[in-house]
mmCIF file of C-alpha atoms in Angstrom:
data_model
loop_
_atom_site.group_PDB
_atom_site.id
_atom_site.type_symbol
_atom_site.label_atom_id
_atom_site.label_comp_id
_atom_site.label_asym_id
_atom_site.label_seq_id
_atom_site.Cartn_x
_atom_site.Cartn_y
_atom_site.Cartn_z
ATOM 1 C CA SER Q 117 9.840 2.958 9.376
ATOM 2 C CA GLN Q 118 8.264 5.551 7.122
ATOM 3 C CA GLN Q 119 10.564 6.454 4.265
ATOM 4 C CA GLY Q 120 8.199 8.682 2.379
ATOM 5 C CA GLU Q 121 6.763 11.822 3.865
ATOM 6 C CA GLU Q 122 3.930 13.487 2.032
ATOM 7 C CA ASP Q 123 3.281 17.164 2.078
ATOM 8 C CA PRO Q 124 0.777 18.582 2.788
ATOM 9 C CA GLN Q 125 -0.933 16.216 5.206
ATOM 10 C CA ALA Q 126 -4.302 17.570 4.136
ATOM 11 C CA LEU Q 127 -5.441 19.582 1.140
ATOM 12 C CA SER Q 128 -8.827 21.095 0.422
ATOM 13 C CA ILE Q 129 -9.612 22.502 -3.009
ATOM 14 C CA GLN Q 130 -12.596 23.251 -5.192
ATOM 15 C CA GLU Q 131 -13.628 21.191 -8.152
ATOM 16 C CA GLY Q 132 -11.758 22.186 -11.272
ATOM 17 C CA GLU Q 133 -8.637 23.301 -9.446
ATOM 18 C CA ASN Q 134 -5.337 21.453 -9.597
ATOM 19 C CA ALA Q 135 -4.019 19.508 -6.617
ATOM 20 C CA THR Q 136 -0.308 19.046 -5.981
ATOM 21 C CA MET Q 137 1.086 16.618 -3.433
ATOM 22 C CA ASN Q 138 4.736 16.148 -2.624
ATOM 23 C CA CYS Q 139 6.693 13.201 -1.332
ATOM 24 C CA SER Q 140 10.206 13.079 0.062
ATOM 25 C CA TYR Q 141 12.220 9.967 0.773
ATOM 26 C CA LYS Q 142 15.562 9.106 2.291
ATOM 27 C CA THR Q 143 17.317 6.253 0.489
ATOM 28 C CA SER Q 144 18.034 5.375 -3.122
ATOM 29 C CA ILE Q 145 15.123 3.752 -4.912
ATOM 30 C CA ASN Q 146 14.283 1.500 -7.843
ATOM 31 C CA ASN Q 147 10.959 3.160 -8.406
ATOM 32 C CA LEU Q 148 8.381 5.341 -6.707
ATOM 33 C CA GLN Q 149 4.679 4.672 -6.833
ATOM 34 C CA TRP Q 150 1.564 6.650 -6.005
ATOM 35 C CA TYR Q 151 -1.556 5.051 -4.604
ATOM 36 C CA ARG Q 152 -5.016 6.269 -3.806
ATOM 37 C CA GLN Q 153 -7.149 5.100 -0.900
ATOM 38 C CA ASN Q 154 -10.807 5.848 -0.446
ATOM 39 C CA SER Q 155 -11.908 5.858 3.176
ATOM 40 C CA GLY Q 156 -11.888 2.387 4.672
ATOM 41 C CA ARG Q 157 -10.870 0.718 1.434
ATOM 42 C CA GLY Q 158 -7.807 -0.873 -0.087
ATOM 43 C CA LEU Q 159 -5.191 1.022 -2.036
ATOM 44 C CA VAL Q 160 -5.427 1.495 -5.768
ATOM 45 C CA HIS Q 161 -2.286 1.917 -7.816
ATOM 46 C CA LEU Q 162 -2.141 5.166 -9.784
ATOM 47 C CA ILE Q 163 1.261 5.447 -11.380
ATOM 48 C CA LEU Q 164 4.782 4.050 -11.144
ATOM 49 C CA ILE Q 165 7.852 6.053 -12.071
ATOM 50 C CA ARG Q 166 11.248 4.399 -12.333
ATOM 51 C CA SER Q 167 14.391 5.930 -10.913
ATOM 52 C CA ASN Q 168 15.696 6.760 -14.402
ATOM 53 C CA GLU Q 169 12.519 8.623 -15.355
ATOM 54 C CA ARG Q 170 11.831 12.246 -14.559
ATOM 55 C CA GLU Q 171 8.194 12.682 -15.486
ATOM 56 C CA LYS Q 172 5.230 10.501 -16.252
ATOM 57 C CA HIS Q 173 1.642 11.174 -17.254
ATOM 58 C CA SER Q 174 -1.530 9.157 -16.930
ATOM 59 C CA GLY Q 175 -4.785 10.876 -17.807
ATOM 60 C CA ARG Q 176 -5.166 13.815 -15.417
ATOM 61 C CA LEU Q 177 -2.185 12.687 -13.361
ATOM 62 C CA ARG Q 178 1.344 13.967 -13.721
ATOM 63 C CA VAL Q 179 4.173 12.633 -11.597
ATOM 64 C CA THR Q 180 7.671 14.025 -11.394
ATOM 65 C CA LEU Q 181 10.710 12.478 -9.778
ATOM 66 C CA ASP Q 182 13.887 14.254 -8.733
ATOM 67 C CA THR Q 183 16.332 11.658 -7.463
ATOM 68 C CA SER Q 184 18.948 14.295 -6.619
ATOM 69 C CA LYS Q 185 16.502 15.860 -4.167
ATOM 70 C CA LYS Q 186 14.887 12.536 -3.270
ATOM 71 C CA SER Q 187 11.471 13.940 -3.938
ATOM 72 C CA SER Q 188 8.421 13.375 -6.108
ATOM 73 C CA SER Q 189 5.236 15.255 -6.806
ATOM 74 C CA LEU Q 190 1.793 14.180 -7.914
ATOM 75 C CA LEU Q 191 -0.327 16.675 -9.791
ATOM 76 C CA ILE Q 192 -4.015 16.045 -10.365
ATOM 77 C CA THR Q 193 -5.384 18.480 -12.906
ATOM 78 C CA ALA Q 194 -8.993 19.649 -13.156
ATOM 79 C CA SER Q 195 -9.923 17.892 -9.943
ATOM 80 C CA ARG Q 196 -13.336 16.333 -9.398
ATOM 81 C CA ALA Q 197 -15.303 15.560 -6.258
ATOM 82 C CA ALA Q 198 -14.610 11.876 -6.969
ATOM 83 C CA ASP Q 199 -10.885 12.554 -6.486
ATOM 84 C CA THR Q 200 -11.523 12.989 -2.770
ATOM 85 C CA ALA Q 201 -9.322 10.361 -1.118
ATOM 86 C CA SER Q 202 -5.993 9.846 0.598
ATOM 87 C CA TYR Q 203 -2.940 9.660 -1.616
ATOM 88 C CA PHE Q 204 0.217 7.783 -0.672
ATOM 89 C CA CYS Q 205 3.633 7.602 -2.175
ATOM 90 C CA ALA Q 206 5.570 4.373 -1.831
ATOM 91 C CA THR Q 207 9.198 3.701 -2.601
ATOM 92 C CA ASP Q 208 10.689 0.439 -3.747
ATOM 93 C CA SER Q 209 14.308 -0.011 -2.696
ATOM 94 C CA SER Q 210 14.318 -3.794 -3.055
ATOM 95 C CA THR Q 211 17.531 -5.660 -3.733
ATOM 96 C CA GLY Q 212 16.194 -9.191 -3.523
ATOM 97 C CA THR Q 213 13.319 -11.227 -4.875
ATOM 98 C CA ALA Q 214 10.533 -9.345 -3.118
ATOM 99 C CA SER Q 215 9.423 -5.819 -3.845
ATOM 100 C CA LYS Q 216 9.059 -4.256 -0.411
ATOM 101 C CA LEU Q 217 7.283 -0.950 -0.548
ATOM 102 C CA THR Q 218 7.784 1.731 2.074
ATOM 103 C CA PHE Q 219 4.799 4.020 2.348
ATOM 104 C CA GLY Q 220 4.528 7.615 3.387
ATOM 105 C CA THR Q 221 1.922 8.943 5.761
ATOM 106 C CA GLY Q 222 -0.359 10.202 3.011
ATOM 107 C CA THR Q 223 -2.110 13.365 1.902
ATOM 108 C CA ARG Q 224 -5.845 13.640 2.495
ATOM 109 C CA LEU Q 225 -7.404 15.427 -0.455
ATOM 110 C CA GLN Q 226 -10.856 16.953 -0.186
ATOM 111 C CA VAL Q 227 -12.433 18.262 -3.389
ATOM 112 C CA THR Q 228 -15.565 20.314 -2.871
ATOM 113 C CA LEU Q 229 -18.185 21.341 -5.393
ATOM 114 C CA SER H 102 -7.450 -10.815 -15.114
ATOM 115 C CA GLN H 103 -5.945 -10.972 -11.686
ATOM 116 C CA THR H 104 -8.054 -10.437 -8.592
ATOM 117 C CA ILE H 105 -7.309 -10.489 -4.917
ATOM 118 C CA HIS H 106 -9.790 -11.412 -2.231
ATOM 119 C CA GLN H 107 -9.441 -10.558 1.413
ATOM 120 C CA TRP H 108 -11.856 -11.403 4.194
ATOM 121 C CA PRO H 109 -13.523 -10.680 6.456
ATOM 122 C CA ALA H 110 -14.062 -6.977 5.828
ATOM 123 C CA THR H 111 -14.571 -6.183 9.493
ATOM 124 C CA LEU H 112 -13.853 -8.131 12.633
ATOM 125 C CA VAL H 113 -14.347 -7.423 16.319
ATOM 126 C CA GLN H 114 -12.454 -9.782 18.568
ATOM 127 C CA PRO H 115 -11.902 -9.900 22.351
ATOM 128 C CA VAL H 116 -8.434 -9.616 23.806
ATOM 129 C CA GLY H 117 -6.800 -13.020 24.055
ATOM 130 C CA SER H 118 -8.809 -14.594 21.239
ATOM 131 C CA PRO H 119 -7.180 -16.106 18.134
ATOM 132 C CA LEU H 120 -7.125 -14.471 14.721
ATOM 133 C CA SER H 121 -7.109 -15.745 11.178
ATOM 134 C CA LEU H 122 -7.302 -13.418 8.175
ATOM 135 C CA GLU H 123 -7.179 -14.902 4.725
ATOM 136 C CA CYS H 124 -6.083 -13.530 1.392
ATOM 137 C CA THR H 125 -6.297 -15.321 -1.932
ATOM 138 C CA VAL H 126 -5.203 -14.307 -5.401
ATOM 139 C CA GLU H 127 -6.692 -15.424 -8.689
ATOM 140 C CA GLY H 128 -5.394 -15.169 -12.219
ATOM 141 C CA THR H 129 -1.684 -15.295 -11.555
ATOM 142 C CA SER H 130 0.872 -17.782 -10.342
ATOM 143 C CA ASN H 131 3.922 -17.440 -8.112
ATOM 144 C CA PRO H 132 2.913 -14.022 -6.818
ATOM 145 C CA ASN H 133 4.834 -12.247 -4.106
ATOM 146 C CA LEU H 134 2.360 -11.762 -1.263
ATOM 147 C CA TYR H 135 2.380 -9.160 1.483
ATOM 148 C CA TRP H 136 0.554 -8.231 4.685
ATOM 149 C CA TYR H 137 0.477 -4.600 5.765
ATOM 150 C CA ARG H 138 -1.091 -2.896 8.758
ATOM 151 C CA GLN H 139 -2.361 0.651 8.659
ATOM 152 C CA ALA H 140 -2.908 2.601 11.858
ATOM 153 C CA ALA H 141 -5.592 5.290 11.805
ATOM 154 C CA GLY H 142 -4.492 8.264 9.701
ATOM 155 C CA ARG H 143 -1.136 6.714 8.932
ATOM 156 C CA GLY H 144 0.686 5.019 6.128
ATOM 157 C CA LEU H 145 1.142 1.293 5.723
ATOM 158 C CA GLN H 146 3.632 -0.763 7.664
ATOM 159 C CA LEU H 147 4.873 -3.983 6.084
ATOM 160 C CA LEU H 148 4.379 -6.939 8.426
ATOM 161 C CA PHE H 149 5.188 -10.047 6.369
ATOM 162 C CA TYR H 150 5.971 -11.020 2.834
ATOM 163 C CA SER H 151 6.295 -14.288 0.993
ATOM 164 C CA VAL H 152 8.011 -15.176 -2.268
ATOM 165 C CA GLY H 153 6.771 -18.772 -2.338
ATOM 166 C CA ILE H 154 4.898 -21.559 -0.558
ATOM 167 C CA GLY H 155 6.083 -21.903 3.011
ATOM 168 C CA GLN H 156 8.487 -18.954 2.681
ATOM 169 C CA ILE H 157 7.680 -16.188 5.137
ATOM 170 C CA SER H 158 9.731 -13.133 5.997
ATOM 171 C CA SER H 159 8.839 -10.992 8.976
ATOM 172 C CA GLU H 160 9.561 -7.301 8.906
ATOM 173 C CA VAL H 161 8.676 -6.305 12.452
ATOM 174 C CA PRO H 162 8.559 -8.243 15.712
ATOM 175 C CA GLN H 163 5.007 -8.642 16.845
ATOM 176 C CA ASN H 164 2.223 -10.811 18.129
ATOM 177 C CA LEU H 165 1.262 -11.981 14.650
ATOM 178 C CA SER H 166 2.412 -14.724 12.308
ATOM 179 C CA ALA H 167 1.838 -15.486 8.646
ATOM 180 C CA SER H 168 1.645 -18.629 6.584
ATOM 181 C CA ARG H 169 1.436 -19.482 2.907
ATOM 182 C CA PRO H 170 0.020 -22.988 2.596
ATOM 183 C CA GLN H 171 -0.743 -22.657 -1.127
ATOM 184 C CA ASP H 172 0.743 -20.617 -3.964
ATOM 185 C CA ARG H 173 -2.067 -18.076 -3.983
ATOM 186 C CA GLN H 174 -3.126 -18.120 -0.330
ATOM 187 C CA PHE H 175 -1.686 -15.978 2.427
ATOM 188 C CA ILE H 176 -2.912 -16.141 6.015
ATOM 189 C CA LEU H 177 -2.322 -13.781 8.902
ATOM 190 C CA SER H 178 -2.757 -15.291 12.352
ATOM 191 C CA SER H 179 -2.453 -14.702 16.029
ATOM 192 C CA LYS H 180 -2.845 -17.089 18.936
ATOM 193 C CA LYS H 181 -3.845 -14.370 21.407
ATOM 194 C CA LEU H 182 -4.844 -10.915 20.266
ATOM 195 C CA LEU H 183 -3.708 -7.768 22.061
ATOM 196 C CA LEU H 184 -5.435 -4.399 22.079
ATOM 197 C CA SER H 185 -2.509 -3.027 20.101
ATOM 198 C CA ASP H 186 -3.300 -5.439 17.254
ATOM 199 C CA SER H 187 -6.293 -3.304 16.279
ATOM 200 C CA GLY H 188 -5.943 -1.712 12.876
ATOM 201 C CA PHE H 189 -6.642 -1.997 9.186
ATOM 202 C CA TYR H 190 -4.917 -4.995 7.612
ATOM 203 C CA LEU H 191 -4.206 -5.096 3.914
ATOM 204 C CA CYS H 192 -3.019 -7.917 1.727
ATOM 205 C CA ASP H 193 -1.437 -7.343 -1.648
ATOM 206 C CA TRP H 194 0.404 -9.161 -4.381
ATOM 207 C CA SER H 195 2.978 -8.107 -6.897
ATOM 208 C CA GLY H 196 4.888 -9.674 -9.716
ATOM 209 C CA VAL H 197 8.506 -9.191 -10.734
ATOM 210 C CA PRO H 198 10.148 -6.809 -8.263
ATOM 211 C CA MET H 199 11.261 -3.373 -9.387
ATOM 212 C CA TRP H 200 8.984 -3.336 -12.411
ATOM 213 C CA THR H 201 5.383 -3.744 -11.303
ATOM 214 C CA GLU H 202 2.944 -2.188 -8.951
ATOM 215 C CA ALA H 203 1.144 -3.806 -6.028
ATOM 216 C CA PHE H 204 -2.484 -4.906 -6.156
ATOM 217 C CA PHE H 205 -4.317 -4.587 -2.872
ATOM 218 C CA GLY H 206 -7.281 -6.342 -1.349
ATOM 219 C CA GLN H 207 -10.069 -4.338 0.225
ATOM 220 C CA GLY H 208 -8.688 -4.701 3.716
ATOM 221 C CA THR H 209 -9.907 -6.005 7.067
ATOM 222 C CA ARG H 210 -10.797 -3.617 9.851
ATOM 223 C CA LEU H 211 -9.828 -5.417 13.081
ATOM 224 C CA THR H 212 -10.969 -4.071 16.414
ATOM 225 C CA VAL H 213 -9.723 -5.826 19.506
ATOM 226 C CA VAL H 214 -11.910 -5.098 22.535
#
């Protein structure tokens, strides 16, 4: 079942603008991860934030995590046309030896020139 | 560095035919290996995972099976494909659970006709 739900489902912005995507989940987690997927390709890991962290940065990416609200946001600053892709959040609630990720339905980001 | 190979990239198979998708990992040992399926415009659904040779866990009942004959090889199979097996299949590996991200292959687009 889908644990994460991204919002919005689709987002269209102009180059240079910031893009914000949100993710909500239902159960307690060990960490939350964001992935990017170009059309018809595999997923590329962007950033991992642990349950005891509140904010993390990587280049133009900023991720926040609010475990009390069971939500996370991904901010891409100064967007570029090359950022056009689908973005997925994934939660890790593993208790055993395997890290089983539960993915959301994704946000399709379109960045236009 | 670690790499993951998944093939074929695309596959068109008739209903009732067998299936074999292969995934291999290089540059790491004892990886946790996973098969996901992605329906069009949706997130990823975990199908199988493996924490070691010959150890397979199934997440959803289905027409597919998985095997891990070698440490860095993961195979997804079916004896008789159904139309509903069409989709985008992704293999990934990860290391220690709760601390690391997943590394995905490029995916296989399977169309059952």
